[in-house]
Coordinates of C-alpha atoms in Angstrom, one line a residue:
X1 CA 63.3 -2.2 51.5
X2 CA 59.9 -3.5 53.0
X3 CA 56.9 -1.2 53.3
X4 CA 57.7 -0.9 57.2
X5 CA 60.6 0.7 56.5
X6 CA 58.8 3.3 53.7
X7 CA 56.4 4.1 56.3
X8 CA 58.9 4.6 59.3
X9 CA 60.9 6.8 57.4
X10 CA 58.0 9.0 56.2
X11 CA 56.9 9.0 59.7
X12 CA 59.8 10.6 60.9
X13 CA 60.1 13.2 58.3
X14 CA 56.2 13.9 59.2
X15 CA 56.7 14.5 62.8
X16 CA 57.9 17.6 63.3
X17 CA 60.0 17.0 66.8
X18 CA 62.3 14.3 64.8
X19 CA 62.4 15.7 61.4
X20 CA 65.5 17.3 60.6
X21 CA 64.8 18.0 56.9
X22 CA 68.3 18.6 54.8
X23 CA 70.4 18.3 57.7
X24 CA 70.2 14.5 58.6
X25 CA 73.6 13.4 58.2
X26 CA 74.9 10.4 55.3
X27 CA 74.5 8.0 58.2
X28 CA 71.4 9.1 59.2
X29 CA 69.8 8.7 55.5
X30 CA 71.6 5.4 55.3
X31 CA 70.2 3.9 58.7
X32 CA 66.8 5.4 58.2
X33 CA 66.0 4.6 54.6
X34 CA 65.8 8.5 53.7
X35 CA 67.6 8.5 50.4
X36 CA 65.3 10.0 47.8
X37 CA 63.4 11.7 50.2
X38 CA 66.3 14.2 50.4
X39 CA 67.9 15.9 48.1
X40 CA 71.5 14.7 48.4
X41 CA 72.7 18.1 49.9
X42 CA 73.7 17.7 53.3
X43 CA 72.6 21.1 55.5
X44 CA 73.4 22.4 58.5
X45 CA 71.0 24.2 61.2
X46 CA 72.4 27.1 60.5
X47 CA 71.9 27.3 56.5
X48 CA 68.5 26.0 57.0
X49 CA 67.9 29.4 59.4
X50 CA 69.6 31.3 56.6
X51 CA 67.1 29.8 53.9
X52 CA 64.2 30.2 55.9
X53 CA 64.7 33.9 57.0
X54 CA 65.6 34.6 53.3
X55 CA 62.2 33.3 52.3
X56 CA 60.3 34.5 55.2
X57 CA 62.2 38.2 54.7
X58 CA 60.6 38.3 50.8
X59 CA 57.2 37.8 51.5
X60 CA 54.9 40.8 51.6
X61 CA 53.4 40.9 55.2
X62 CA 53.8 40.3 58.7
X63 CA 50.7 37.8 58.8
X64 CA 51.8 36.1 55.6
X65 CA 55.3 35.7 57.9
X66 CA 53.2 34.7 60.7
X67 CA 51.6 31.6 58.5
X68 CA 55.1 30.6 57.7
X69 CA 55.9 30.3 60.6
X70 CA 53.1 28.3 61.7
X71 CA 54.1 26.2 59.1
X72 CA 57.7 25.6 59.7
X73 CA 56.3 24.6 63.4
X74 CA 54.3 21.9 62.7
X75 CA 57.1 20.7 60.0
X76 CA 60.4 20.9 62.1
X77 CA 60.3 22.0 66.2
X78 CA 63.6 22.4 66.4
X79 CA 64.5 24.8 63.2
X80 CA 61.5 26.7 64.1
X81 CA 62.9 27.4 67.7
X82 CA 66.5 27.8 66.4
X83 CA 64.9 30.3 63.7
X84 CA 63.3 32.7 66.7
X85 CA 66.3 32.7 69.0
X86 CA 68.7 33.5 66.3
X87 CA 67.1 37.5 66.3
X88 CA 63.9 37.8 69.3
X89 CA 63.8 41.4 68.6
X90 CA 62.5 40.0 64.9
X91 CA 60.3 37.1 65.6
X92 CA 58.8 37.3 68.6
X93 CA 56.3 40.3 67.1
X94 CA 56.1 37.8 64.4
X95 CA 55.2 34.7 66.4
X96 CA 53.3 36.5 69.2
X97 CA 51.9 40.6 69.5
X98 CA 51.0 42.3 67.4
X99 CA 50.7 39.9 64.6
X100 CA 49.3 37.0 66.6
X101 CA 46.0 39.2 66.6
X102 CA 45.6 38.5 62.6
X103 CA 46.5 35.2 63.3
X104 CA 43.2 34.6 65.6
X105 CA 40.8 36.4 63.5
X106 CA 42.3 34.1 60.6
X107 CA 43.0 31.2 62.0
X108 CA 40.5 29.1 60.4
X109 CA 42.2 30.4 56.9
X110 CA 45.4 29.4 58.0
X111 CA 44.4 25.9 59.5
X112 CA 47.0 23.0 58.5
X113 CA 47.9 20.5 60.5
X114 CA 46.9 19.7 64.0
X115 CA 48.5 21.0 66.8
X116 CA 47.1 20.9 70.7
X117 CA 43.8 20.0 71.4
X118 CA 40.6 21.1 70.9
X119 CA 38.6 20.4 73.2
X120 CA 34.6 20.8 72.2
X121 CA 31.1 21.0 73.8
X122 CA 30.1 18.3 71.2
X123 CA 32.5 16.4 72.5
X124 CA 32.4 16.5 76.5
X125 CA 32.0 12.7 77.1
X126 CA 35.1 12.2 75.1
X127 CA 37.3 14.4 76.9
X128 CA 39.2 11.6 79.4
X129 CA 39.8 9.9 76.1
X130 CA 41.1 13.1 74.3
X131 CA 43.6 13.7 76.8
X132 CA 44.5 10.0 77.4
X133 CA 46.7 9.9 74.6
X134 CA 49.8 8.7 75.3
X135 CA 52.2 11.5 72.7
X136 CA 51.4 14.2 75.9
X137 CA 53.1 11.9 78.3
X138 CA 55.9 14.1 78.9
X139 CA 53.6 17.8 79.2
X140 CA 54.9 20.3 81.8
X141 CA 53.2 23.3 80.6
X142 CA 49.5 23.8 79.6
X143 CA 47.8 27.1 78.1
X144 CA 44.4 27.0 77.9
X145 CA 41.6 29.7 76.4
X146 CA 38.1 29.3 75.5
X147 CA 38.9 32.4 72.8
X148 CA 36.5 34.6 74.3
X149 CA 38.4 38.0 75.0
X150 CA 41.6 37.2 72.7
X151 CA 43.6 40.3 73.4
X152 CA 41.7 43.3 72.2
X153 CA 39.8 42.0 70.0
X154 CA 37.1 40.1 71.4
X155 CA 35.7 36.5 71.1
X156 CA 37.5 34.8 68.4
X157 CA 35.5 31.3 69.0
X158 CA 38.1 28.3 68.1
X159 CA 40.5 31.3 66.1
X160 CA 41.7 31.7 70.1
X161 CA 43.8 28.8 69.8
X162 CA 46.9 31.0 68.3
X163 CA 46.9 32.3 71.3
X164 CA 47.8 29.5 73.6
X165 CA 50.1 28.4 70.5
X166 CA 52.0 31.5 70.6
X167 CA 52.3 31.3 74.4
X168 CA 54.2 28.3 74.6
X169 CA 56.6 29.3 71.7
X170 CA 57.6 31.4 73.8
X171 CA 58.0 29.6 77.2
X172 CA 60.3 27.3 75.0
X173 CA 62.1 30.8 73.5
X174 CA 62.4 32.6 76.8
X175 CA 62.1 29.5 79.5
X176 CA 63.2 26.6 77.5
X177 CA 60.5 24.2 77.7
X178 CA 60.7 21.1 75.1
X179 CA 58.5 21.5 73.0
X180 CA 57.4 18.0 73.4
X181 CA 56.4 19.4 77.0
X182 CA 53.9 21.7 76.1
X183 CA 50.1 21.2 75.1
X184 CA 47.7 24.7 74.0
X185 CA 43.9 23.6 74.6
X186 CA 41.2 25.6 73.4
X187 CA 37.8 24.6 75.1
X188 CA 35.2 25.6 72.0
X189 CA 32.2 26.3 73.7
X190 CA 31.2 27.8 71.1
X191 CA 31.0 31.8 69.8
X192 CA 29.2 34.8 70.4
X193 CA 30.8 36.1 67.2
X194 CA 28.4 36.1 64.6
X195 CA 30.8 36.6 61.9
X196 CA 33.3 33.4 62.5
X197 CA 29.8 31.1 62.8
X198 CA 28.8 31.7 59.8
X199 CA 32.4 32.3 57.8
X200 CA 32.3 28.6 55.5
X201 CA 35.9 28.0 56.7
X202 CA 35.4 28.3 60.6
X203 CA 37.1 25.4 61.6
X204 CA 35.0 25.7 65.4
X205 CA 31.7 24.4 67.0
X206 CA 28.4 26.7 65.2
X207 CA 26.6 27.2 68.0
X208 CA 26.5 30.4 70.3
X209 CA 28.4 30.2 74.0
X210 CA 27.8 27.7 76.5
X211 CA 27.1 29.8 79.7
X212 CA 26.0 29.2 83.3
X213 CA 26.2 26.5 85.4
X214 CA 26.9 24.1 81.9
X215 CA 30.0 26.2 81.0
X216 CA 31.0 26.0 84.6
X217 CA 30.5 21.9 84.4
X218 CA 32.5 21.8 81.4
X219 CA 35.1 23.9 82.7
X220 CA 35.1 21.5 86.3
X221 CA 35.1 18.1 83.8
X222 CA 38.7 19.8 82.3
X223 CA 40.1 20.4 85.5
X224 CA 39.7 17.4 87.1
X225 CA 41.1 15.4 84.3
X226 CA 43.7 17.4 84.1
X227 CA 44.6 17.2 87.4
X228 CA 44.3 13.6 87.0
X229 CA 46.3 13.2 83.9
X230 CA 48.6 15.7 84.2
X231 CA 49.4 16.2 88.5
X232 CA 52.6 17.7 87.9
X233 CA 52.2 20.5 85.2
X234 CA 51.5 24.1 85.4
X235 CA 48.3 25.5 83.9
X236 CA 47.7 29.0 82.7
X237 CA 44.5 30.3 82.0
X238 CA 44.4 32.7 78.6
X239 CA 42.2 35.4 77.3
X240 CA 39.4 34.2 79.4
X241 CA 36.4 37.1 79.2
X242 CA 36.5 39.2 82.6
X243 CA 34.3 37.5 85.5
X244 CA 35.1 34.2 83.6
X245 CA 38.6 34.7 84.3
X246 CA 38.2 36.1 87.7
X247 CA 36.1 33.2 88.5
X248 CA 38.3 30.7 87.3
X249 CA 41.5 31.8 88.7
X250 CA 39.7 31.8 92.4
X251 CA 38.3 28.2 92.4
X252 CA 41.1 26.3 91.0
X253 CA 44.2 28.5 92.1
X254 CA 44.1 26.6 95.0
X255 CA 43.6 22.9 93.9
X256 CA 46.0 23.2 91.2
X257 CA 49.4 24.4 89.9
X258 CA 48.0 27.5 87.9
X259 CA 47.7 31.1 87.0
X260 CA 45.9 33.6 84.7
X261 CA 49.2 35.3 82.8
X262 CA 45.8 38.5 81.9
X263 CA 45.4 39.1 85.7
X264 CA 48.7 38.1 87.1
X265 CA 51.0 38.2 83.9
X266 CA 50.0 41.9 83.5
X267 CA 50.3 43.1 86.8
X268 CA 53.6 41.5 87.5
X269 CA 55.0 43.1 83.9
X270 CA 53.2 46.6 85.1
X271 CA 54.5 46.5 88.1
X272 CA 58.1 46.0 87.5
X273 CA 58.0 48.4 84.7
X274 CA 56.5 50.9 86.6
X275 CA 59.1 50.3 89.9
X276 CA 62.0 50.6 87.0
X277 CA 60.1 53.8 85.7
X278 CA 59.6 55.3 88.6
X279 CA 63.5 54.6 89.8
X280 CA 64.6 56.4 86.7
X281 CA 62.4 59.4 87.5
X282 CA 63.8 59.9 91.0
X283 CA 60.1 59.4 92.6
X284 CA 59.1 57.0 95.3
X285 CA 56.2 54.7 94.8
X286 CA 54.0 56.0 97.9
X287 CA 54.0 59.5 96.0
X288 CA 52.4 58.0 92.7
X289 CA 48.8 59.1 91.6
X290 CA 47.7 56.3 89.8
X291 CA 45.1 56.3 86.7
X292 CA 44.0 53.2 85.8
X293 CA 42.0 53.5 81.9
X294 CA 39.9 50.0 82.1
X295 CA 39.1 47.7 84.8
X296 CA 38.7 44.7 83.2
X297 CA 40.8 41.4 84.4
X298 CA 44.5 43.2 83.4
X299 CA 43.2 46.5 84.6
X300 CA 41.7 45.2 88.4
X301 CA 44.6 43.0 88.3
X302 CA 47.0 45.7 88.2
X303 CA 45.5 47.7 90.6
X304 CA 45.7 45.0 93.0
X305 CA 49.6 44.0 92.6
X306 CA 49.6 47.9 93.0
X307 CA 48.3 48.0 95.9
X308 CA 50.2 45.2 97.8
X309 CA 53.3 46.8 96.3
X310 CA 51.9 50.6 97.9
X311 CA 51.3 48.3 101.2
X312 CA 54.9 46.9 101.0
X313 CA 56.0 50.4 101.1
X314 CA 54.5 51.1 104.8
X315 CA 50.9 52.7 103.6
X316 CA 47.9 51.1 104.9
X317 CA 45.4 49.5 102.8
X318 CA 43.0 52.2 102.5
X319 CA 46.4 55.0 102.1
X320 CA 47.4 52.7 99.1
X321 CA 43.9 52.5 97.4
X322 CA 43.8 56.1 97.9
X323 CA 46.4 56.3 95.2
X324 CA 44.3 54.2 92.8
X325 CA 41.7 55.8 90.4
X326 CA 40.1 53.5 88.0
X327 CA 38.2 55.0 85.2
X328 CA 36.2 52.3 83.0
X329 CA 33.7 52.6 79.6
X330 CA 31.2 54.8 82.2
X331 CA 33.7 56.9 83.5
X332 CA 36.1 57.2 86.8
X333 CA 34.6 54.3 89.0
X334 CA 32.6 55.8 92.1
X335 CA 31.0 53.6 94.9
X336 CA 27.1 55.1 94.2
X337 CA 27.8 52.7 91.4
X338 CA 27.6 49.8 93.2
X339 CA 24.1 50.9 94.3
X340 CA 22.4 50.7 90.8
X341 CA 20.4 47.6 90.1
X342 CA 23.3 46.2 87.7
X343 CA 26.0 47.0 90.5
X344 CA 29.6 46.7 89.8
X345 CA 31.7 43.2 88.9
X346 CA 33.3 42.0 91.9
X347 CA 36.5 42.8 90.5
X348 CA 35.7 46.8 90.5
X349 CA 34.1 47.3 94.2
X350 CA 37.7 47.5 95.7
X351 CA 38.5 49.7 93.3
X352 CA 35.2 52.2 93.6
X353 CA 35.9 56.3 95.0
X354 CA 33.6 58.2 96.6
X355 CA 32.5 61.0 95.0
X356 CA 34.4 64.2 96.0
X357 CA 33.8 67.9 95.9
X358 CA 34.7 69.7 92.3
X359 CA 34.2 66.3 90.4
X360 CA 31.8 66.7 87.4
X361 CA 28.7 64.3 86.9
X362 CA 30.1 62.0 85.0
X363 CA 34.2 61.7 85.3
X364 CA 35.3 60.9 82.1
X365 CA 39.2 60.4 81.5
X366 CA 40.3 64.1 80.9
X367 CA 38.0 65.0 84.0
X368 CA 39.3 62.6 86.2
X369 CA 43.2 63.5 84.9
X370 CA 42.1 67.3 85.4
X371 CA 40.7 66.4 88.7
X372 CA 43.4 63.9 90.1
X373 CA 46.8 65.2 88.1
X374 CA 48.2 61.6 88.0
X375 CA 52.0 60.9 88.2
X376 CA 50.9 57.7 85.9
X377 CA 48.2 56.8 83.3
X378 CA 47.8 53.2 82.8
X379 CA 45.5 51.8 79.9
X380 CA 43.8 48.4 79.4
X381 CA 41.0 49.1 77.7
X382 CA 41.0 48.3 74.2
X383 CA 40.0 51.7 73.2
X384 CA 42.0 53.0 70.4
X385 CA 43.3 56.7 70.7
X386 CA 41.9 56.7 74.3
X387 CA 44.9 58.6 75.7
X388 CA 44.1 62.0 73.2
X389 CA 46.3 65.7 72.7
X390 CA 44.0 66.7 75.7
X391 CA 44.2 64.3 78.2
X392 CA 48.0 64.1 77.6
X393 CA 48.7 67.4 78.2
X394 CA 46.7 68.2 81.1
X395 CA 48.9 65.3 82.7
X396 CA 52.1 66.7 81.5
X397 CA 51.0 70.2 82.1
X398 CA 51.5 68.8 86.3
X399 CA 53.9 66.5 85.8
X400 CA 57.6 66.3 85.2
X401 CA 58.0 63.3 83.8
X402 CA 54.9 61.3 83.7
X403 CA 54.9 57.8 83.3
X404 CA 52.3 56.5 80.3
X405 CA 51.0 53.1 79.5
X406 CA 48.8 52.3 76.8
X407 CA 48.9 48.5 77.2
X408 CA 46.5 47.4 75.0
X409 CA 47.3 45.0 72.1
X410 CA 47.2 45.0 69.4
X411 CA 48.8 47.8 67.4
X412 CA 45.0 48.3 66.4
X413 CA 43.8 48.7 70.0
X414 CA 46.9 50.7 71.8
X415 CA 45.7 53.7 73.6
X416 CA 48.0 55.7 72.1
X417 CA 51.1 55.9 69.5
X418 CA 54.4 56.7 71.8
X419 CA 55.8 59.4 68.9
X420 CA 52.5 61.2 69.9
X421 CA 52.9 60.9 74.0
X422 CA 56.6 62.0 73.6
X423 CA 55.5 65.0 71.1
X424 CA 52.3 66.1 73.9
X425 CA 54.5 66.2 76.1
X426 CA 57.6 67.8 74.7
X427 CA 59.8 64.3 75.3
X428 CA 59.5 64.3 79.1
X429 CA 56.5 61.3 79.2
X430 CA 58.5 57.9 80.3
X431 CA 56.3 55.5 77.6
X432 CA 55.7 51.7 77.5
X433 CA 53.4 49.9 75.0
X434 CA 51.7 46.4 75.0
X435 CA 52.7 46.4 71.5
X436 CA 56.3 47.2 69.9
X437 CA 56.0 50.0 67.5
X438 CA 59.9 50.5 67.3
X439 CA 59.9 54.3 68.9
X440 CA 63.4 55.1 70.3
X441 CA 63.1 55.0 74.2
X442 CA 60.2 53.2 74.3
X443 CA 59.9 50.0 76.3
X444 CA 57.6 47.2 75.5
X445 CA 55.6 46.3 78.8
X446 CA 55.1 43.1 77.5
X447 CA 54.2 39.6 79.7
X448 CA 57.0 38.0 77.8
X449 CA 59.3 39.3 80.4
X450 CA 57.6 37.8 83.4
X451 CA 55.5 34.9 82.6
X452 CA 58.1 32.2 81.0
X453 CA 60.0 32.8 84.4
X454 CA 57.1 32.1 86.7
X455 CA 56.5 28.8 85.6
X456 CA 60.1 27.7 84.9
X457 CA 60.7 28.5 88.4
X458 CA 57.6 26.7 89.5
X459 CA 58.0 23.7 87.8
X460 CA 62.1 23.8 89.0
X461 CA 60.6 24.2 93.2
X462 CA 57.6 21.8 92.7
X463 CA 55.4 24.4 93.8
X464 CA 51.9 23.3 95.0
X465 CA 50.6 26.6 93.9
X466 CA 51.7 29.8 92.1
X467 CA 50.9 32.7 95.0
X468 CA 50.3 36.2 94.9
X469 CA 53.7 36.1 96.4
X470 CA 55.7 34.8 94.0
X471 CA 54.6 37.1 91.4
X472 CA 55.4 40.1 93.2
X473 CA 58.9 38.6 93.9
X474 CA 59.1 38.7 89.8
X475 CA 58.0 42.1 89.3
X476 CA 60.3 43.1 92.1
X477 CA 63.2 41.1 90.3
X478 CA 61.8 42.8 86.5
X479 CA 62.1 46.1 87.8
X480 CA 65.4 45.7 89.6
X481 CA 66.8 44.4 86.2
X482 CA 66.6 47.1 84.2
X483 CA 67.4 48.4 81.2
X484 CA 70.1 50.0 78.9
X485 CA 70.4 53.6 77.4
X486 CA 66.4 54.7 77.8
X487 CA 65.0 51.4 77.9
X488 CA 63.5 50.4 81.3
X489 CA 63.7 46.9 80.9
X490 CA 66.3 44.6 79.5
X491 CA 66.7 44.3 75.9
X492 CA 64.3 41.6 74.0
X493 CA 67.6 39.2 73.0
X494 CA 68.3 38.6 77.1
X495 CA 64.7 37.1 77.4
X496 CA 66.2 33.8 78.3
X497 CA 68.5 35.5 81.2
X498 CA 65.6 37.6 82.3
X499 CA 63.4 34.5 82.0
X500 CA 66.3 32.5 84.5
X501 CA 66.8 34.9 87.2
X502 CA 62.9 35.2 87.3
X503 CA 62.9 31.7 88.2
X504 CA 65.5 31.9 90.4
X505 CA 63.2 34.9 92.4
X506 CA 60.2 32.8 92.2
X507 CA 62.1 29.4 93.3
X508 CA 63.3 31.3 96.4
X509 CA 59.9 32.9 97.4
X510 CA 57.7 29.8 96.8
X511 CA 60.9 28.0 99.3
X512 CA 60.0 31.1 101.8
X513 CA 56.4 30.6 102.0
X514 CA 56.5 26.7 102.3
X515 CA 55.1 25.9 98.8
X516 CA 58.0 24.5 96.9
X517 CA 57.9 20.8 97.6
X518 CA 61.3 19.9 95.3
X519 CA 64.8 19.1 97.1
X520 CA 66.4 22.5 97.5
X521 CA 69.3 21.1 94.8
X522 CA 66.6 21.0 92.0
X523 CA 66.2 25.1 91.8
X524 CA 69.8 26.1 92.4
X525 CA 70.1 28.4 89.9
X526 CA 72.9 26.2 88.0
X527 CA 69.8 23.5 88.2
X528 CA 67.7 25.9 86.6
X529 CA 70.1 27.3 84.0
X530 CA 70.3 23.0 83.3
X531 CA 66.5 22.5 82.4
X532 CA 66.4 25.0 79.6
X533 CA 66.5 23.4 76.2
X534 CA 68.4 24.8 73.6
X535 CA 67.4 24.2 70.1
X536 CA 70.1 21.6 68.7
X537 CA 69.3 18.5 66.7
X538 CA 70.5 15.3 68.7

């Protein structure tokens, strides 16, 4: 055998969308020189999924599962993908929240093997080079974070990059994109986080945040290319820090196929949950009093969806901010605010009250529950044990059956623990979490449920844009869905049905306002159902 054929043969085994470890066939190892390289058993995908689980079961942690997984990515696409759909409920907690916070902060630990790009400040004049290459062809779907507000946790530098990885897992879990379709990029502009610079094994450009108009150059520079290089993917900005984000999503929404899943994800997945929530509680939506606990990019973007959902109800603008009370780190969010020298972000002046008779000073949460009596308590702030005994029952203590969020992930940055909201409130409270924590009646509010949708149905229309539109049309389909037994959303292991007849919704709304530019045929939903890859070997 020549040294060609030794090399193509370890090639394939290396590349992790051919290899099929144990389970290429007698003809395969025969045609492709892989004798030896094997051991002579002959597998099937299912046994490998047993072994793995079996090995990935023993281990001692969820982060040390996490790593494995990792792993068996960047070794074999296809078992990994045929690992998490055989039990969602299992691994996507695994592959994604909560665990995928570890991940980040440890990322340069766990560094193996490349995967996506990273795309540096060092290396700016090499970018159109970087991206040239010819394996990303085929990519549909990009995440992108510069890792400087990963989840809760803060900036993570080039440790963000699980977070884009983690992302498209799941679009191939839920939506069924190839995995040869997807590309994370992590723009390292380096870190604010002192820690990560000067950890030896921080894989990630030591140097402290490009800001200003050079991050905003560098930032222009990616866009173009990518528009460029890639005209007919979708792009979705991740874990950008709050006026980045806001920023970014309003100059580009427009000039390219893209969303932010923090701004847009969130409030679609809110929304919906909150419209199945409020269903189950015999309410109407125009009678909620609304609490929002952190007005960052998923808090304001929340309160806006909420707002245009209030508005589709028949209330007037003003009537449906009326229901809206943001409360942020200085307290409920009043309009003399704006007047101090350091003002308010944009994002917060729609949401600003003015001050009304019996409020205290300063409107802290438990004032500003005590003074409002919200119906619902949202949180996004990041602030651990933020929804408290006291705050809960001064809510419940008006309320029925109040409707509580804490959204934050992860586990370490939740609001709340649901056992304690139930207990507060003597079982009534209707609870989801950002994170699971495997409570009876719980439901995870988590993006999972609407973002994989939006872009396959984007991609299946050819829509020149992703509109405000279309994401309400997928929180309106999420919280007509439902749930079973106390659940209000469908169960984790229909992710890929939930994921097709979001597409479906978001097809049909981008056809309604004039944005998808695809022959009706392509987005039929036996069309879309046909573009979702299922993790076989060919």
């Amino acid at each position: 055998m020549s040294a060609a054929h030794y090399a193509a043969a370890r090639a394939l085994l290396a590349d992790p969308l051919t290899n099929k470890g144990t389970a290429f066939s007698e003809a395969e190892r025969d045609r492709y020189h892989l004798h030896g390289l094997l051991p002579p058993h002959v597998g099937t995908l299912e046994s490998q999924i047993a072994r793995r689980r079996r090995v990935m079961e023993a281990m001692g942690s969820d982060f040390q599962r996490y790593a494995f997984l990792r792993e068996l990515q960047d070794s074999n696409e296809v078992l990994f993908h045929a690992l998490v759909q055989s039990d969602l409920p299992r691994m996507l907690p695994l592959v994604y929240t909560p665990t995928v916070g570890e991940g980040c902060e440890r990322f340069s630990e766990i560094w193996r093997r490349p995967r996506g790009l990273f795309l540096s400040w060092p290396n700016r004049d090499h970018m159109a080079d970087i991206l040239d290459d010819t394996a990303f062809d085929r990519v549909k779907v990009i995440v992108v974070s510069d890792g400087e507000r990963i989840l809760g946790l803060g900036d993570q530098g080039a440790g963000g990059m699980g977070i884009p990885i983690g992302k498209l897992a799941l679009y191939t879990a839920c939506a069924g994109i190839h995995p040869s379709e997807v590309l994370p990029i992590l723009l390292d502009v380096g870190t604010d986080n002192e820690a990560r610079r000067e950890d030896p094994l921080y894989v990630g450009w030591r140097a402290p945040r490009v800001r200003g108009a050079d991050y905003d150059a560098f930032v222009e520079q990616f866009v173009t290319l990518v528009a460029k290089r890639f005209p007919h993917a979708l792009l979705q900005w991740e874990d950008f820090a709050g006026k980045n984000a806001y920023d970014l999503l309003g100059r580009y929404r427009h000039r390219l196929l893209s969303f932010n899943d923090d701004i847009q994800g969130t409030a679609a997945t809110t929304v919906g949950t909150l419209l199945a929530a409020i269903r189950r509680s015999g309410a109407a939506l125009a009678d909620q009093r609304v609490v929002l606990f952190g007005a960052g990019a998923a808090g304001s973007g929340v309160a806006e969806m909420l707002v245009q959902a209030l508005m589709a109800e028949g209330l007037s603008q003003s009537e449906a901010r009326a229901r809206l009370w943001a409360v942020d780190r200085e307290g409920l969010i009043l309009t003399e605010m704006a007047q101090r020298p350091e003002g308010l972000p944009p994002q917060q002046v729609a949401l600003a009250r003015a001050r009304e008779g019996g409020m205290a000073d300063k409107m802290d949460l438990l004032a500003t529950v005590r003074h409002v009596r919200p119906t619902v308590l949202i949180g996004a702030s990041g602030q651990k044990g933020a929804f408290d005994e006291a705050v809960v029952r001064a809510m419940a203590e008006q309320v029925e059956r109040p409707v509580i969020f804490p959204l934050s992930n992860p586990i370490s940055r939740a609001e709340a623990h649901p056992a304690d909201l139930l207990a507060w409130s003597e079982g009534r409270a209707i609870v989801g979490t950002g994170s699971p924590f495997g409570v009876a009646g719980v439901t995870q509010v988590n993006n999972v449920y609407i973002f994989p949708g939006v872009g396959l149905g984007a991609l299946a229309c050819g829509a020149r844009e992703v509109s405000d539109g279309m994401f309400m049309a997928a929180a309106r389909c999420l919280g007509q869905l439902g749930g079973d037994g106390e659940g209000l959303l469908p169960p984790i292991e229909s992710l890929r049905d939930v994921a097709l007849a979001i597409a479906i919704a978001v097809a049909d709304q981008a056809q309604s306002e004039g944005l998808a530019m695809a022959r009706p045929e392509h987005y039929t939903p036996e069309a879309i159902a046909a573009r979702m890859w299922q993790p076989n070997y060919r």
